[in-house]
Coordinates of C-alpha atoms and ligand atoms in Angstrom, one line a residue:
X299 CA 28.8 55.7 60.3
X300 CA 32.7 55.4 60.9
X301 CA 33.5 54.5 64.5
X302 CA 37.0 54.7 66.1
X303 CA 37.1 51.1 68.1
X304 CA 39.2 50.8 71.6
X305 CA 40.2 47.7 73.0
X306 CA 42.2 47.4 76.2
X307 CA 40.9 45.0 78.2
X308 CA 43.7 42.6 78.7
X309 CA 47.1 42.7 77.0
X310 CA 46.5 43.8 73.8
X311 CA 46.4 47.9 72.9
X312 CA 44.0 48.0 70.0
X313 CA 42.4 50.7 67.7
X314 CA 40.4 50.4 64.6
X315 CA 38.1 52.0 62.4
X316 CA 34.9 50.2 61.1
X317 CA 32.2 51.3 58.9
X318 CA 28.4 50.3 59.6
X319 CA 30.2 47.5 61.5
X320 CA 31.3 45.7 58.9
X321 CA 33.7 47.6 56.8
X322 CA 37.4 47.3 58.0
X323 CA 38.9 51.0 57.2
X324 CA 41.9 50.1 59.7
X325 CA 42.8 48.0 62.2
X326 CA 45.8 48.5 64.6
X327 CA 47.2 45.7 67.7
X328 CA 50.0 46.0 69.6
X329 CA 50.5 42.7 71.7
X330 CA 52.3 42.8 74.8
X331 CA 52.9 38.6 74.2
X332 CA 56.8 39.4 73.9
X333 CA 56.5 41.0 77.3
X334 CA 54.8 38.3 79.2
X335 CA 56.2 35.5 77.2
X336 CA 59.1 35.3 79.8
X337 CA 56.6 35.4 82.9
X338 CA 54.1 32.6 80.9
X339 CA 51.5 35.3 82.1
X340 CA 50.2 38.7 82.1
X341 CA 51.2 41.0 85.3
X342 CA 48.7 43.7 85.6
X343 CA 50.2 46.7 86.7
X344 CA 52.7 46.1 83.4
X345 CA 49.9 45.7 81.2
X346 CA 48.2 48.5 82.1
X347 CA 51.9 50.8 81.9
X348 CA 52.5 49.5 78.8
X349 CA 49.0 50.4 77.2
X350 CA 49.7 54.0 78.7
X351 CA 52.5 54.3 76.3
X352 CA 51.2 52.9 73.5
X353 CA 47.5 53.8 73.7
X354 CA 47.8 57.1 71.6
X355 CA 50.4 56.4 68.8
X356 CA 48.5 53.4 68.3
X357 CA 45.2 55.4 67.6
X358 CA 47.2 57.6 65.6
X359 CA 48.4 54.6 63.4
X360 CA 44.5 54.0 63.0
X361 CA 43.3 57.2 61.7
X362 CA 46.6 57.3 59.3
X363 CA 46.1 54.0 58.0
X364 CA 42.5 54.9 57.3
X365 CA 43.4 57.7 56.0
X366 CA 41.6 60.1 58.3
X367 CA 41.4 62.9 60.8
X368 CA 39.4 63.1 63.7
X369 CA 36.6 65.1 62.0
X370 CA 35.6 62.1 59.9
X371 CA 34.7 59.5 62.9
X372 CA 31.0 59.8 63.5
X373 CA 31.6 58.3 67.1
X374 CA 34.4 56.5 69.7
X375 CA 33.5 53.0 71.1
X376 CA 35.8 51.7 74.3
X377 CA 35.9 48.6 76.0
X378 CA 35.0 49.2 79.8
X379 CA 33.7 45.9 81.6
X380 CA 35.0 42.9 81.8
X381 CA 39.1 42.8 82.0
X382 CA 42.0 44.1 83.6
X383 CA 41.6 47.6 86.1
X384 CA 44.3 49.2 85.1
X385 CA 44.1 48.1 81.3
X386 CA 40.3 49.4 80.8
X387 CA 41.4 52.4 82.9
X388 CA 43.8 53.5 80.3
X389 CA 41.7 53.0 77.3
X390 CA 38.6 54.5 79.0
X391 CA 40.4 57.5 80.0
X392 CA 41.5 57.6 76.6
X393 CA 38.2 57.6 74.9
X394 CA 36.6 59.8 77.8
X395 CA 38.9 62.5 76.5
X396 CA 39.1 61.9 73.1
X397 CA 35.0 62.0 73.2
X398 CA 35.1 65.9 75.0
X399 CA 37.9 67.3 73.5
X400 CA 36.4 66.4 69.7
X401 CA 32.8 66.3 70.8
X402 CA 32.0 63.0 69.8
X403 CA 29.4 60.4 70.9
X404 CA 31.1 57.6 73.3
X405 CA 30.1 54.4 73.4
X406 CA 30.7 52.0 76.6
X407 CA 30.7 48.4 75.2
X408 CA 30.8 44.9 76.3
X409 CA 33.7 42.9 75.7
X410 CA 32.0 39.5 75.2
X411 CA 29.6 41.5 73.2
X412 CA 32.7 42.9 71.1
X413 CA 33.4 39.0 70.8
X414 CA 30.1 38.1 69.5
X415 CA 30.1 41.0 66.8
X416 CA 33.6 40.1 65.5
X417 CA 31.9 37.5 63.2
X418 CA 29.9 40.5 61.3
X419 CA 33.2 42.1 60.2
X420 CA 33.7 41.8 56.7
X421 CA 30.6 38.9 56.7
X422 CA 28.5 39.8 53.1
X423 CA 26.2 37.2 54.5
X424 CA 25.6 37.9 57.9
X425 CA 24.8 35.9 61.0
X426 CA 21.0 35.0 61.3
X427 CA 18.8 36.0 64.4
X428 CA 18.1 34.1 66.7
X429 CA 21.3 32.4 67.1
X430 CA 23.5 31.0 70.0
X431 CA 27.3 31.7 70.6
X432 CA 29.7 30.0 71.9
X433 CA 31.9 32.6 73.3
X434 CA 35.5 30.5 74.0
X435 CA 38.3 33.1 75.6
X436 CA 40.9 33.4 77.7
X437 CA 38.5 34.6 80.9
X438 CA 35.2 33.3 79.2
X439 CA 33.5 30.1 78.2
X440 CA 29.1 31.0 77.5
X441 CA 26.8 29.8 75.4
X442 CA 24.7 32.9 74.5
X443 CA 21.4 33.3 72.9
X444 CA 20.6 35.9 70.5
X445 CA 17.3 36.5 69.7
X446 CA 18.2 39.9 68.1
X447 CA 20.4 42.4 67.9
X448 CA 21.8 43.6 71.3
X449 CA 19.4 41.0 72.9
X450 CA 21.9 38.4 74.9
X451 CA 21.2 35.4 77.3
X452 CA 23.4 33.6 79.2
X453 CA 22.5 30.4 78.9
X454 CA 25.6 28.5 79.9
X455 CA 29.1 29.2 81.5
X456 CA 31.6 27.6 82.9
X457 CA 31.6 27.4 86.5
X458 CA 35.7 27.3 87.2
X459 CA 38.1 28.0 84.7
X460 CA 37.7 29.2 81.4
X461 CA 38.3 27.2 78.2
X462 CA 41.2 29.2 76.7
X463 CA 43.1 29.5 80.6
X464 CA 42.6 25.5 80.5
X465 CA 44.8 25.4 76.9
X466 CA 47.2 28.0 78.6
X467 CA 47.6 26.0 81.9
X468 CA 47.8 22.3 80.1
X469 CA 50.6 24.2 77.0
X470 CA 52.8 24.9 80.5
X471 CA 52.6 21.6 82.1
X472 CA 54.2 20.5 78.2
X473 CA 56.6 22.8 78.4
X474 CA 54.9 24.4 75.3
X475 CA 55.6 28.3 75.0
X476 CA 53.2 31.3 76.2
X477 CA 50.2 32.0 75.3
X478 CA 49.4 28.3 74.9
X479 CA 46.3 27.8 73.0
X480 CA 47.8 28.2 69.7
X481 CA 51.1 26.0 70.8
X482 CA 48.7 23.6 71.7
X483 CA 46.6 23.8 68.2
X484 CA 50.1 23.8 66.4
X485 CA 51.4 20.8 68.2
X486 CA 48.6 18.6 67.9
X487 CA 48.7 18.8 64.0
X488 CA 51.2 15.8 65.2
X489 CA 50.1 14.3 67.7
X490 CA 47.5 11.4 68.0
X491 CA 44.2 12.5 69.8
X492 CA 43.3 9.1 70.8
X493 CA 46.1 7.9 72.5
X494 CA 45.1 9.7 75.9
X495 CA 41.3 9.3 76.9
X496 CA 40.5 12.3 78.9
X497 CA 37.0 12.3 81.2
X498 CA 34.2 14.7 80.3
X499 CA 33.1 16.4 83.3
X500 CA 29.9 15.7 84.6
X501 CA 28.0 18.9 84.9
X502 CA 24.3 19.6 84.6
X503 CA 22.6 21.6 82.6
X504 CA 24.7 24.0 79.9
X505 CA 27.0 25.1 82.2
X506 CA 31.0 24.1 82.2
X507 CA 33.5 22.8 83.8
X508 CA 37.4 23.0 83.2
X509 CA 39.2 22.5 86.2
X510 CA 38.9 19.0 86.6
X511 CA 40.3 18.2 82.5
X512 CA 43.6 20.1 83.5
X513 CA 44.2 18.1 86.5
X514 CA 43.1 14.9 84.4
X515 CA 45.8 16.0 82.2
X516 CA 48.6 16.4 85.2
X517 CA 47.6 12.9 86.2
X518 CA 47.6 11.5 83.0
X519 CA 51.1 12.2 82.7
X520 CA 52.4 11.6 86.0
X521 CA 50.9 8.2 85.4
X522 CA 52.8 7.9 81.7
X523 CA 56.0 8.4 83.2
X524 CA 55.2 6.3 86.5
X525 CA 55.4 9.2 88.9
X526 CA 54.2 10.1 91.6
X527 CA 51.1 12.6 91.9
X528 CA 53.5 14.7 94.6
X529 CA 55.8 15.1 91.5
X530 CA 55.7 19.4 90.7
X531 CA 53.6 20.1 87.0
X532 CA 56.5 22.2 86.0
X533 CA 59.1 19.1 86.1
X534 CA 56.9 17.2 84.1
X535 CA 58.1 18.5 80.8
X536 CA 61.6 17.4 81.5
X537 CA 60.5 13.5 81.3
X538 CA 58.2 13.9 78.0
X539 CA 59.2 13.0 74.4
X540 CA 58.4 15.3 71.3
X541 CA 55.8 12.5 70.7
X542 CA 54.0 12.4 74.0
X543 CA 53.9 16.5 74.1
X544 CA 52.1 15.9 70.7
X545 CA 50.0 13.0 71.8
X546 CA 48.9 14.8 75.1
X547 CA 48.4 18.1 73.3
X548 CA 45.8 16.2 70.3
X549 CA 44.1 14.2 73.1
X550 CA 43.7 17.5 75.5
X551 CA 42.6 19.7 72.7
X552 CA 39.9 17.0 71.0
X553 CA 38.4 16.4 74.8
X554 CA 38.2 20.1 75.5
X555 CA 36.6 20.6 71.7
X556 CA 34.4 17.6 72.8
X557 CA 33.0 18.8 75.7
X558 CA 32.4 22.3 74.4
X559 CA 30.2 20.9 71.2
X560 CA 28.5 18.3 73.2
X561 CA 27.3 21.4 75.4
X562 CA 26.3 23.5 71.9
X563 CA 24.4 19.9 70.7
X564 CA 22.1 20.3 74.2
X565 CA 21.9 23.9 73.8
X566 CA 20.5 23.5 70.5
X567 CA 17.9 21.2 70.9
X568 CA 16.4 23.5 73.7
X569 CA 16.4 26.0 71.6
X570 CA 14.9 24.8 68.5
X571 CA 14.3 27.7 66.2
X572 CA 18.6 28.6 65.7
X573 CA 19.3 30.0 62.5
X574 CA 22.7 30.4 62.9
X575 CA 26.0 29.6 65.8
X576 CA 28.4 31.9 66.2
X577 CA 31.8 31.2 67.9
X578 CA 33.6 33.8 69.3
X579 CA 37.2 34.8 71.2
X580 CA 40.6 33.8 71.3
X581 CA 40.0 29.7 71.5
X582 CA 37.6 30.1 67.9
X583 CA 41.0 30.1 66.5
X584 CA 41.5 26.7 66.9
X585 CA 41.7 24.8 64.0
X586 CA 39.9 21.3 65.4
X587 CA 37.2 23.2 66.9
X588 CA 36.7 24.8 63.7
X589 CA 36.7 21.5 61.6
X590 CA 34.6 19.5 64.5
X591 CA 31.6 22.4 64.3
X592 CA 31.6 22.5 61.0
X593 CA 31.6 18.8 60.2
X594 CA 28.4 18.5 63.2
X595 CA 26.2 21.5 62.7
X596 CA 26.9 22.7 59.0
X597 CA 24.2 20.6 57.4
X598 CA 21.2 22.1 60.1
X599 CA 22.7 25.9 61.0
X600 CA 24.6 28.5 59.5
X601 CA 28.0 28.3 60.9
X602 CA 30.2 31.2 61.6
X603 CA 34.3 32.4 63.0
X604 CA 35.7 35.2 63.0
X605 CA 38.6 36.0 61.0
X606 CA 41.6 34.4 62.7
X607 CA 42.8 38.1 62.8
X608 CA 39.7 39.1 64.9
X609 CA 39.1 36.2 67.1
X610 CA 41.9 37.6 69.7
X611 CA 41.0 41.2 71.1
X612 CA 41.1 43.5 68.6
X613 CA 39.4 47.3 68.0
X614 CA 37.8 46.7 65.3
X615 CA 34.9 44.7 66.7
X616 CA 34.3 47.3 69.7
X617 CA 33.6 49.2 67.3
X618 CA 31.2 46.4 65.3
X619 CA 29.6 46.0 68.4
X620 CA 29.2 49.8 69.1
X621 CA 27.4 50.4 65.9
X622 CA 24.8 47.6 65.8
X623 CA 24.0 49.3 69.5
X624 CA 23.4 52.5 68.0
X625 CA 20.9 50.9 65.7
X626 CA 18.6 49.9 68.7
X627 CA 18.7 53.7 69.5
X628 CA 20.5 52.7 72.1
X629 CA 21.8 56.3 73.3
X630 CA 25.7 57.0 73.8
X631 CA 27.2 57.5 77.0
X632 CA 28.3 60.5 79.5
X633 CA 32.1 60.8 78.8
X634 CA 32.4 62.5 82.1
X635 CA 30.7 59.6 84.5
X636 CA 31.7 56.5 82.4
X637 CA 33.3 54.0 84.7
X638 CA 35.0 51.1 84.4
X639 CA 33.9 47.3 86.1
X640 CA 36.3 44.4 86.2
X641 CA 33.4 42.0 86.1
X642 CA 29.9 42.2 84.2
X643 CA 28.1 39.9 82.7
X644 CA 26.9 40.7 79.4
X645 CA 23.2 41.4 79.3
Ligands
ATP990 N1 44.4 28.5 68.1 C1 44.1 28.5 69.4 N2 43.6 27.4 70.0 C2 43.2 27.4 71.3 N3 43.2 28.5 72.0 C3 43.7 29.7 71.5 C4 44.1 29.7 70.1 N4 44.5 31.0 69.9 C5 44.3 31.7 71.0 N5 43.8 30.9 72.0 C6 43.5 31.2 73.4 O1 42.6 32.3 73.4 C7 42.8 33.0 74.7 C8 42.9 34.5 74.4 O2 41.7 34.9 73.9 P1 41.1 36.3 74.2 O3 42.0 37.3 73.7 O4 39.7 36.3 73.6 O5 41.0 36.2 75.8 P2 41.0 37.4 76.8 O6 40.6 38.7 76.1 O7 42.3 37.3 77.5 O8 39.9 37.0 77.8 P3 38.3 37.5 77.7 O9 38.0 37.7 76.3 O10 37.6 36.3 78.3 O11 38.3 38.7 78.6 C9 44.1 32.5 75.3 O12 43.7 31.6 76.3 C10 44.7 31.7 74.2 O13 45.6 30.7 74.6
MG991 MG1 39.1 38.8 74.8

């Protein structure tokens, strides 16, 4: 089954075509990163203008790369809860059209779901059911349980900011370019993750917190350079050494991994019959989170990442997730009612 994928929930205009879910015939993403690299953010009402005018040669690009027409794709998957109004309006108008005017089945999916079934693209050995993810993203931070396909429990989250918006946030106080998760991971690679202790926050249960490590962070420095906590976060930078941007970005990083995995460990042993974890979104990119889950979990569970090309927003697993739906008979939806929903969790 070959299924045209659509991803525009944020900043990225994406198209892809996957067979059975796991077999990568193309896979097309324009970032807008140039565009908002000047702000340090995304602006809505440009994302969502500049996904209007790329939307439809980048779909193009995905059937040519592939090397097909429209009469080949069995079905059309679009991203249409959580994310940006105007961004999963332009995609979902898309898709709504593309599924009448070629009468093909639509499929409404998920985008934490999407996340999740990134790690069965290209995988010859799957993920094992039941399993938990830990979904890390720009909007997101969850611990999910699986106990099957299209089965999914929220069994953490965070309960202020999300993991990835914390890297973005602490990469600006350094003066560390936009988007700042992979400054961050880049910079640390020099920088010594033990020369700033960091607290954990104290939450119960498996839920998160992030707010509190950013301002840790902001205090941590102001402290460094004996300022005062009045002085502004963006005039920090300006004070800082090469060494200390390093130093502050390896100690912020290892905390943040730290608190993450120590959530996973307490997830785990509630759960006790986890074949497999599975990290997911933009933040699974990072290198030390990778190295610290494999170097805890790998000798009990079956560990798994996406590719690094498919742990930002891509197409290609909207349409992974799409076709392990259709699998649970799970039946398509109208192209003429489908709406769109900023926030949702995933169920
Ligand atoms: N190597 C990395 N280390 C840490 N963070 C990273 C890395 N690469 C990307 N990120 C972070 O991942 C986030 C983007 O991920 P993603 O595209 O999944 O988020 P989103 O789609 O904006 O949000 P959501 O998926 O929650 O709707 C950003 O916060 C970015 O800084
Ligand atoms: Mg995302």
């Amino acid at each position: 089954m070959k299924i045209l994928g659509i991803e525009t929930s944020c900043d990225e205009t994406a198209a892809a075509i996957v067979e059975n879910g796991n077999q990568i015939l193309s896979n097309v993403v324009v970032s807008q990163i140039d565009i908002f690299a000047e702000y340090g953010g995304v602006i809505p009402e440009v994302a969502a203008r500049s996904h209007l005018e790329t939307i439809l040669p980048v779909i193009h690009k995905s059937l040519r790369d592939a090397k097909l027409d429209f009469e080949d794709i069995d079905a059309i998957a679009v991203t249409h809860t959580p994310g940006l109004t105007g961004s999963l309006l332009i995609g979902t108008l898309t898709a709504r059209t593309l599924a009448i005017l070629k009468r093909k089945p639509l499929y409404a999916v998920h985008h934490l779901k999407s996340h999740i079934y990134a790690n069965w693209l290209s995988a010859d050995n799957p993920p094992h059911f039941p399993l938990l993810a830990l979904v890390v993203s720009g909007g997101h931070t969850q611990i999910i349980y699986m106990r099957e396909h299209n089965h999914f429990e929220i069994i953490g989250t965070t309960r202020d900011d999300a993991v990835g918006e914390c890297f973005d946030k602490v990469a600006k106080i350094l003066g560390l370019p936009y988007p700042g998760g992979p400054a961050i991971d880049q910079t640390a690679q020099n920088g010594n993750p033990k020369r700033y202790p960091l607290p954990h926050p104290k939450v119960s249960n498996l839920d998160f917190s992030f707010s509190g490590l950013k301002t840790a962070v902001l205090r941590t420095i102001q402290a460094e350079l004996g300022l005062s906590i009045k002085t502004p976060s963006f005039e920090l930078k300006n004070h800082l050494s090469t060494q200390q941007i390093a130093d502050f970005a390896a100690s912020f990083q290892n905390t943040a991994c730290d608190i993450l995995l120590e959530k996973l460990s307490l997830a785990l042993q509630s759960h006790p019959n986890i074949q497999s974890i599975v990290l997911a979104g933009g933040v699974s990119a990072n290198q030390t989170l990778r190295t610290k889950t494999q170097s805890i979990f790998s000798k009990q569970y079956q560990i798994y990442f996406p590719e690094p090309r498919f742990s930002g927003d891509n197409g290609a697993m909207v349409a992974a997730a799409a076709y392990f739906e259709s699998l649970t008979h799970t039946p398509p939806t109208n192209p003429y009612t489908l709406s769109i929903a900023p926030r949702t969790p995933i169920h």
